[in-house]
Amino acid sequence: MPAGVNSPVRAFGAVGGEPVLIARAKGAHLWDVDGNRYLDYMGSWGPMILGHAHPAVVKAVKTAVERGTSYGASTEAEIELAGTIRKAIPSMEMLRLVSSGTEAVMSALRLARGYTGRDLILKFNGCYHGHADSMLVKAGSGAATFGISGSAGVPADVAGKTLIAEYNDFDAVRTIFARHDDKIAAVIVEPVAGNMGVVFPASGFLEGLRKLCDSSGALLIFDEVITGFRLRYGGYQDIISVRPDLTTLGKIIGGGLPVGAYGGSKEIMQQVAPLGPVYQAGTLSGNPLAVAAGLAALRQLAKKGVYEKLEKKTRRLISGIRGAGLKAELPLRINQVGSMFTVFFADSEVMDFPSAARADMDVFSAYFQGMLAKGIYLPPSGYEANFVSLAHSEADIDKTVGTVAKVLDSI
Ligand SMILES: Cc1ncc(COP(=O)(O)O)c(C=O)c1O
């Protein structure tokens, strides 16, 4: 396998050292093949909001596997998962299940182009939307970690169909629309960015995108692959009351198994085959094991008080880390929303990719290695979001704060 891994950031290229081989996971912890235990803030890059091997998810998958692993035909469980998502995210009046976030985004972009009859897509510097060709332009975390802004192998005329603006720079978006208005099929955005580290949308930014798309006839796509069911039961779109035309989901809705989804209004989604001319298909789409895991996870998340609990825990953690940073006299900025956050070793606010890139990645590497050596597993790049799960206990949070204090003190 290239670099010994099946996804680039796993190689620890940004932070140095040997990647850890994981043997198992339970609750908030990972164990490596040498038996070392780590408190996990990577959460498999977002899906593990319940913690690892949650009993309800394990039970659902065990029951499903006894019934067969794939049929290539429809099931009641798929209909239930689609219905659960539709109820939680009303803008997704009709949706399709796929097997990854990349696939969801790729399909949504094709649909936007098919529906509008236009070619151009506007995305934001530092947002990652999976590895479809047209999205590997200024693609945030994974690519940024390795100092590349795009990918070889993407034809220039494909990359040329992707327009770029800085996140939160509404004036730049307006200028791009002024130049290309009737050629833009869609604007795709992470409504809270998670792939240049966590970055919030500035006040009015997403609302402004909605208005520009409305007046131009372009579709607004919210990529909620990270934020979907992470910040509330449903989408971030319902927190801010901006309704996108299309939404993409992944990660949490699969409970740690491969599921993605894309959806929107019936009018748009009826353009998808076999109802319409936009083709999209998948041998394993709606896979029974993955759907069972996703449904079990969403049932847990639907319980009262879950998100409040997560947020409270995360706030306590952040305030401890902030205190440790002050004591160690290290400049740091922490962007946190709900149970996701990023510690930037930076002395000014981080509100777009250039400001994220000003953070000190050498200090981050030292921080990462120090934490790992003391049994705390962070995402191995300073451009990533950390995730707190329901399985993190108060004692875990205290332990983390104590460890951060020691590690920052030694940098
Ligand atoms: C916002 C966003 N969109 C899309 C993707 C791609 O999802 P996947 O890795 O499941 O293909 C990711 C993955 O991290 C993501 O963060």
Coordinates of C-alpha atoms in Angstrom, one line a residue, residues 62-395:
K62 CA -24.7 -8.8 14.5
T63 CA -28.4 -9.2 13.9
A64 CA -28.0 -7.9 10.3
V65 CA -25.0 -10.0 9.4
E66 CA -27.0 -13.2 10.2
R67 CA -29.4 -12.2 7.6
G68 CA -26.8 -11.8 4.8
T69 CA -24.3 -9.2 4.0
S70 CA -25.6 -7.8 0.7
Y71 CA -28.6 -8.4 -1.6
G72 CA -28.4 -5.8 -4.4
A73 CA -32.1 -5.3 -3.9
S74 CA -34.1 -2.9 -1.7
T75 CA -34.8 -3.5 2.0
E76 CA -37.1 -2.1 4.6
A77 CA -34.2 -0.9 6.7
E78 CA -33.0 1.4 3.8
I79 CA -36.4 3.0 3.6
E80 CA -36.3 3.5 7.4
L81 CA -32.9 5.1 7.3
A82 CA -33.9 7.4 4.4
G83 CA -37.1 8.3 6.3
T84 CA -35.2 9.0 9.5
I85 CA -32.8 11.3 7.7
R86 CA -35.6 13.1 5.8
K87 CA -37.5 13.7 9.1
A88 CA -34.4 15.1 10.7
I89 CA -33.3 17.2 7.7
P90 CA -36.5 18.5 6.1
S91 CA -34.7 20.0 3.0
M92 CA -33.8 16.4 2.0
E93 CA -37.3 15.7 0.8
M94 CA -35.9 12.9 -1.3
L95 CA -32.5 11.3 -0.9
R96 CA -30.3 8.5 -2.1
L97 CA -28.0 6.4 0.0
V98 CA -24.4 5.8 -1.2
S99 CA -21.3 4.3 0.4
S100 CA -19.1 7.3 1.2
G101 CA -19.0 11.1 1.5
T102 CA -17.0 11.3 -1.6
E103 CA -19.6 9.5 -3.5
A104 CA -22.4 11.6 -2.1
V105 CA -20.6 14.8 -3.1
M106 CA -19.7 13.5 -6.6
S107 CA -23.3 12.5 -7.2
A108 CA -24.7 15.8 -5.9
L109 CA -22.4 17.8 -8.2
R110 CA -23.4 15.7 -11.2
L111 CA -27.0 16.3 -10.3
A112 CA -26.5 20.0 -9.9
R113 CA -24.9 20.2 -13.3
G114 CA -27.6 18.0 -14.8
Y115 CA -30.4 20.0 -13.2
T116 CA -29.1 23.4 -14.1
G117 CA -27.5 22.6 -17.4
R118 CA -24.4 24.5 -16.2
D119 CA -20.8 23.4 -15.7
L120 CA -19.1 25.6 -13.2
I121 CA -18.8 24.8 -9.5
L122 CA -17.7 27.2 -6.8
K123 CA -16.0 25.8 -3.8
F124 CA -13.9 27.4 -1.0
N125 CA -10.2 27.2 -0.3
G126 CA -9.6 24.8 2.5
C127 CA -12.9 23.0 2.3
Y128 CA -12.6 19.3 1.6
H129 CA -15.4 17.5 -0.2
G130 CA -13.9 14.1 -0.8
H131 CA -11.6 13.1 -3.7
A132 CA -13.7 13.5 -6.8
D133 CA -11.6 15.1 -9.5
S134 CA -13.4 18.5 -9.5
M135 CA -13.1 18.8 -5.7
L136 CA -9.3 18.3 -5.5
V137 CA -8.7 22.0 -6.0
K138 CA -7.6 23.8 -2.8
A139 CA -8.9 20.9 -0.9
G140 CA -8.0 21.5 2.7
S141 CA -6.7 19.1 5.3
G142 CA -5.4 16.0 3.6
A143 CA -3.9 17.8 0.7
A144 CA -2.8 20.8 2.8
T145 CA -1.1 18.5 5.2
F146 CA 1.2 17.4 2.4
G147 CA 1.6 20.9 1.0
I148 CA -0.3 20.2 -2.2
S149 CA -3.2 22.3 -3.2
G150 CA -4.6 19.8 -5.7
S151 CA -3.9 16.5 -7.2
A152 CA -1.9 15.2 -10.2
G153 CA -4.2 13.3 -12.6
V154 CA -7.0 15.9 -12.6
P155 CA -7.3 17.2 -16.2
A156 CA -6.8 20.9 -16.5
D157 CA -10.2 21.3 -18.1
V158 CA -11.9 19.6 -15.1
A159 CA -10.0 21.7 -12.6
G160 CA -10.9 24.7 -14.7
K161 CA -14.5 24.1 -14.0
T162 CA -14.0 24.6 -10.3
L163 CA -13.9 28.2 -9.1
I164 CA -12.3 29.1 -5.8
A165 CA -13.0 31.7 -3.2
E166 CA -11.7 32.1 0.3
Y167 CA -14.1 30.8 3.0
N168 CA -16.0 33.7 4.6
D169 CA -15.1 36.1 1.8
F170 CA -18.5 37.0 0.6
D171 CA -17.3 39.9 -1.6
A172 CA -15.1 37.5 -3.6
V173 CA -18.1 35.2 -4.1
R174 CA -20.1 38.2 -5.4
T175 CA -17.3 39.1 -7.8
I176 CA -17.2 35.6 -9.1
F177 CA -20.9 35.5 -9.6
A178 CA -20.8 38.9 -11.4
R179 CA -18.4 37.3 -13.9
H180 CA -19.8 33.8 -14.3
D181 CA -23.4 34.2 -13.1
D182 CA -25.3 32.1 -15.6
K183 CA -22.6 29.4 -15.9
I184 CA -22.4 28.4 -12.2
A185 CA -24.2 25.2 -11.5
A186 CA -23.6 25.1 -7.7
V187 CA -21.9 26.5 -4.8
I188 CA -20.6 23.8 -2.4
V189 CA -19.7 24.7 1.1
E190 CA -19.0 23.0 4.5
P191 CA -21.5 25.1 6.6
V192 CA -19.0 24.8 9.4
A193 CA -15.6 24.0 7.9
G194 CA -13.9 21.0 9.4
N195 CA -11.1 20.4 7.0
M196 CA -8.8 23.4 7.6
G197 CA -9.4 22.7 11.2
V198 CA -12.7 23.9 12.5
V199 CA -13.7 27.3 11.1
F200 CA -17.1 29.0 11.6
P201 CA -19.1 30.7 8.9
A202 CA -19.0 34.5 9.5
S203 CA -22.3 36.1 10.3
G204 CA -24.4 36.4 7.1
F205 CA -22.0 34.4 5.0
L206 CA -24.2 31.3 4.4
E207 CA -27.3 33.5 4.1
G208 CA -25.5 35.6 1.5
L209 CA -24.6 32.5 -0.5
R210 CA -28.3 31.4 -0.4
K211 CA -29.4 34.8 -1.8
L212 CA -26.7 34.8 -4.6
C213 CA -27.7 31.3 -5.6
D214 CA -31.3 32.2 -5.7
S215 CA -30.8 35.2 -7.9
S216 CA -28.5 33.3 -10.2
G217 CA -30.3 30.0 -10.5
A218 CA -27.3 28.1 -9.1
L219 CA -27.9 25.4 -6.5
L220 CA -26.5 25.7 -3.0
I221 CA -25.0 22.5 -1.7
F222 CA -24.3 22.1 2.0
D223 CA -21.7 19.4 2.5
E224 CA -22.7 18.1 6.0
V225 CA -20.6 15.0 5.8
I226 CA -19.0 16.1 9.1
T227 CA -21.7 18.4 10.6
G228 CA -24.7 16.2 9.9
F229 CA -25.9 14.8 13.2
R230 CA -22.7 16.1 14.9
L231 CA -23.9 19.4 16.1
R232 CA -27.6 18.6 16.6
Y233 CA -30.0 15.8 15.6
G234 CA -30.1 16.7 11.9
G235 CA -28.2 19.2 9.9
Y236 CA -26.4 22.4 10.8
Q237 CA -28.7 24.0 8.3
D238 CA -31.5 23.9 10.8
I239 CA -29.5 25.7 13.4
I240 CA -28.9 28.6 11.1
S241 CA -32.2 28.3 9.1
V242 CA -30.6 28.4 5.7
R243 CA -32.1 25.8 3.5
P244 CA -29.7 24.4 0.9
D245 CA -30.9 22.9 -2.4
L246 CA -28.9 19.8 -1.9
T247 CA -27.2 18.3 1.2
T248 CA -24.5 15.6 1.4
L249 CA -24.0 13.4 4.4
G250 CA -21.7 10.6 5.5
K251 CA -19.7 9.6 8.6
I252 CA -22.3 9.6 11.5
I253 CA -25.2 8.3 9.5
G254 CA -23.3 5.0 8.9
G255 CA -22.5 4.5 12.6
G256 CA -18.9 3.7 11.6
L257 CA -19.8 1.7 8.5
P258 CA -19.6 3.0 5.0
V259 CA -22.7 5.1 4.3
G260 CA -23.2 8.4 2.5
A261 CA -26.3 10.2 1.3
Y262 CA -27.3 13.1 -0.9
G263 CA -30.7 14.7 -1.2
G264 CA -32.8 17.7 -1.7
S265 CA -36.1 18.9 -3.0
K266 CA -38.2 16.4 -4.9
E267 CA -38.1 18.5 -8.0
I268 CA -34.3 18.2 -8.1
M269 CA -33.9 14.6 -6.9
Q270 CA -36.4 13.4 -9.5
Q271 CA -33.7 14.1 -12.1
V272 CA -31.8 11.1 -10.7
A273 CA -32.0 7.8 -12.6
P274 CA -34.3 5.9 -13.1
L275 CA -36.7 8.9 -12.7
G276 CA -34.5 11.3 -14.6
P277 CA -31.5 11.6 -16.8
V278 CA -28.7 12.0 -14.2
Y279 CA -27.1 8.6 -13.7
Q280 CA -25.9 7.3 -10.3
A281 CA -25.8 3.8 -9.0
G282 CA -23.9 1.5 -6.5
T283 CA -23.6 -2.3 -6.0
L284 CA -23.3 -1.8 -2.2
S285 CA -25.5 1.3 -1.8
G286 CA -27.8 0.9 1.2
N287 CA -25.8 -2.1 2.3
P288 CA -27.8 -3.9 5.0
L289 CA -24.9 -4.0 7.6
A290 CA -24.1 -0.3 7.1
V291 CA -27.8 0.7 7.2
A292 CA -28.3 -1.3 10.4
A293 CA -25.4 0.4 12.1
G294 CA -26.5 3.9 10.9
L295 CA -30.1 3.3 12.1
A296 CA -28.9 2.1 15.5
A297 CA -26.6 5.1 15.9
L298 CA -29.3 7.6 14.9
R299 CA -31.7 6.0 17.4
Q300 CA -29.1 6.7 20.2
L301 CA -28.6 10.3 19.0
A302 CA -32.4 11.0 19.0
K303 CA -32.4 10.6 22.8
K304 CA -33.1 13.7 24.8
G305 CA -30.1 15.8 26.0
V306 CA -27.4 14.0 24.0
Y307 CA -26.1 17.1 22.2
E308 CA -26.2 19.2 25.3
K309 CA -24.2 16.6 27.1
L310 CA -21.6 16.5 24.3
E311 CA -21.3 20.3 24.2
K312 CA -20.9 20.6 27.9
K313 CA -18.1 18.1 28.0
T314 CA -16.4 19.7 25.1
R315 CA -16.6 23.2 26.6
R316 CA -15.0 21.9 29.8
L317 CA -12.2 20.4 27.8
I318 CA -11.7 23.6 25.8
S319 CA -11.5 25.8 28.8
G320 CA -8.9 23.4 30.3
I321 CA -6.8 23.5 27.2
R322 CA -7.1 27.3 27.0
G323 CA -5.9 27.6 30.6
A324 CA -3.0 25.2 29.9
G325 CA -2.0 27.3 26.8
L326 CA -2.0 30.5 28.9
K327 CA 0.1 28.9 31.6
A328 CA 2.6 27.6 29.0
E329 CA 2.6 31.1 27.3
L330 CA 2.0 29.5 24.0
P331 CA -0.2 31.5 21.6
L332 CA -3.2 29.4 20.7
R333 CA -6.6 29.8 19.3
I334 CA -9.3 27.2 19.8
N335 CA -12.3 27.0 17.4
Q336 CA -15.0 24.9 18.9
V337 CA -18.6 24.2 17.9
G338 CA -20.6 21.5 19.6
S339 CA -18.4 18.5 20.1
M340 CA -15.8 19.4 17.4
F341 CA -12.8 21.7 17.8
T342 CA -9.3 22.5 16.6
V343 CA -6.4 23.9 18.6
F344 CA -4.4 26.2 16.3
F345 CA -1.0 27.3 17.5
A346 CA -1.6 30.8 16.1
D347 CA -1.6 34.3 17.5
S348 CA -4.6 35.6 15.5
E349 CA -8.1 34.4 14.8
V350 CA -8.6 31.6 12.3
M351 CA -11.4 32.3 9.9
D352 CA -10.2 31.0 6.6
F353 CA -7.5 28.8 5.0
P354 CA -4.7 31.5 4.9
S355 CA -5.2 32.2 8.6
A356 CA -5.3 28.4 9.4
A357 CA -2.1 28.0 7.4
R358 CA -0.4 30.7 9.6
A359 CA -0.6 28.3 12.6
D360 CA 2.7 26.9 13.7
M361 CA 2.7 23.3 12.5
D362 CA 6.0 22.5 14.1
V363 CA 4.5 23.2 17.5
F364 CA 1.5 21.2 16.5
S365 CA 3.7 18.2 15.7
A366 CA 5.4 18.4 19.1
Y367 CA 2.0 18.7 20.7
F368 CA 0.7 15.7 18.8
Q369 CA 3.7 13.5 19.6
G370 CA 3.7 14.6 23.3
M371 CA 0.0 13.7 23.6
L372 CA 0.5 10.3 21.8
A373 CA 3.4 9.4 24.0
K374 CA 1.1 10.0 27.0
G375 CA -1.7 7.9 25.6
I376 CA -3.9 10.5 23.9
Y377 CA -4.6 10.0 20.2
L378 CA -5.3 13.3 18.3
P379 CA -5.9 13.5 14.5
P380 CA -2.3 13.5 13.0
S381 CA -2.6 17.0 11.4
G382 CA -3.1 20.5 12.6
Y383 CA -5.7 21.0 9.8
E384 CA -8.1 18.6 11.3
A385 CA -11.1 18.6 13.7
N386 CA -10.9 16.8 17.0
F387 CA -14.1 15.0 18.0
V388 CA -15.5 14.4 21.5
S389 CA -17.8 11.4 21.8
L390 CA -20.6 10.4 24.3
A391 CA -18.2 7.8 25.6
H392 CA -15.6 10.3 26.9
S393 CA -16.1 10.5 30.6
E394 CA -15.5 13.4 32.9
A395 CA -12.4 11.6 34.1

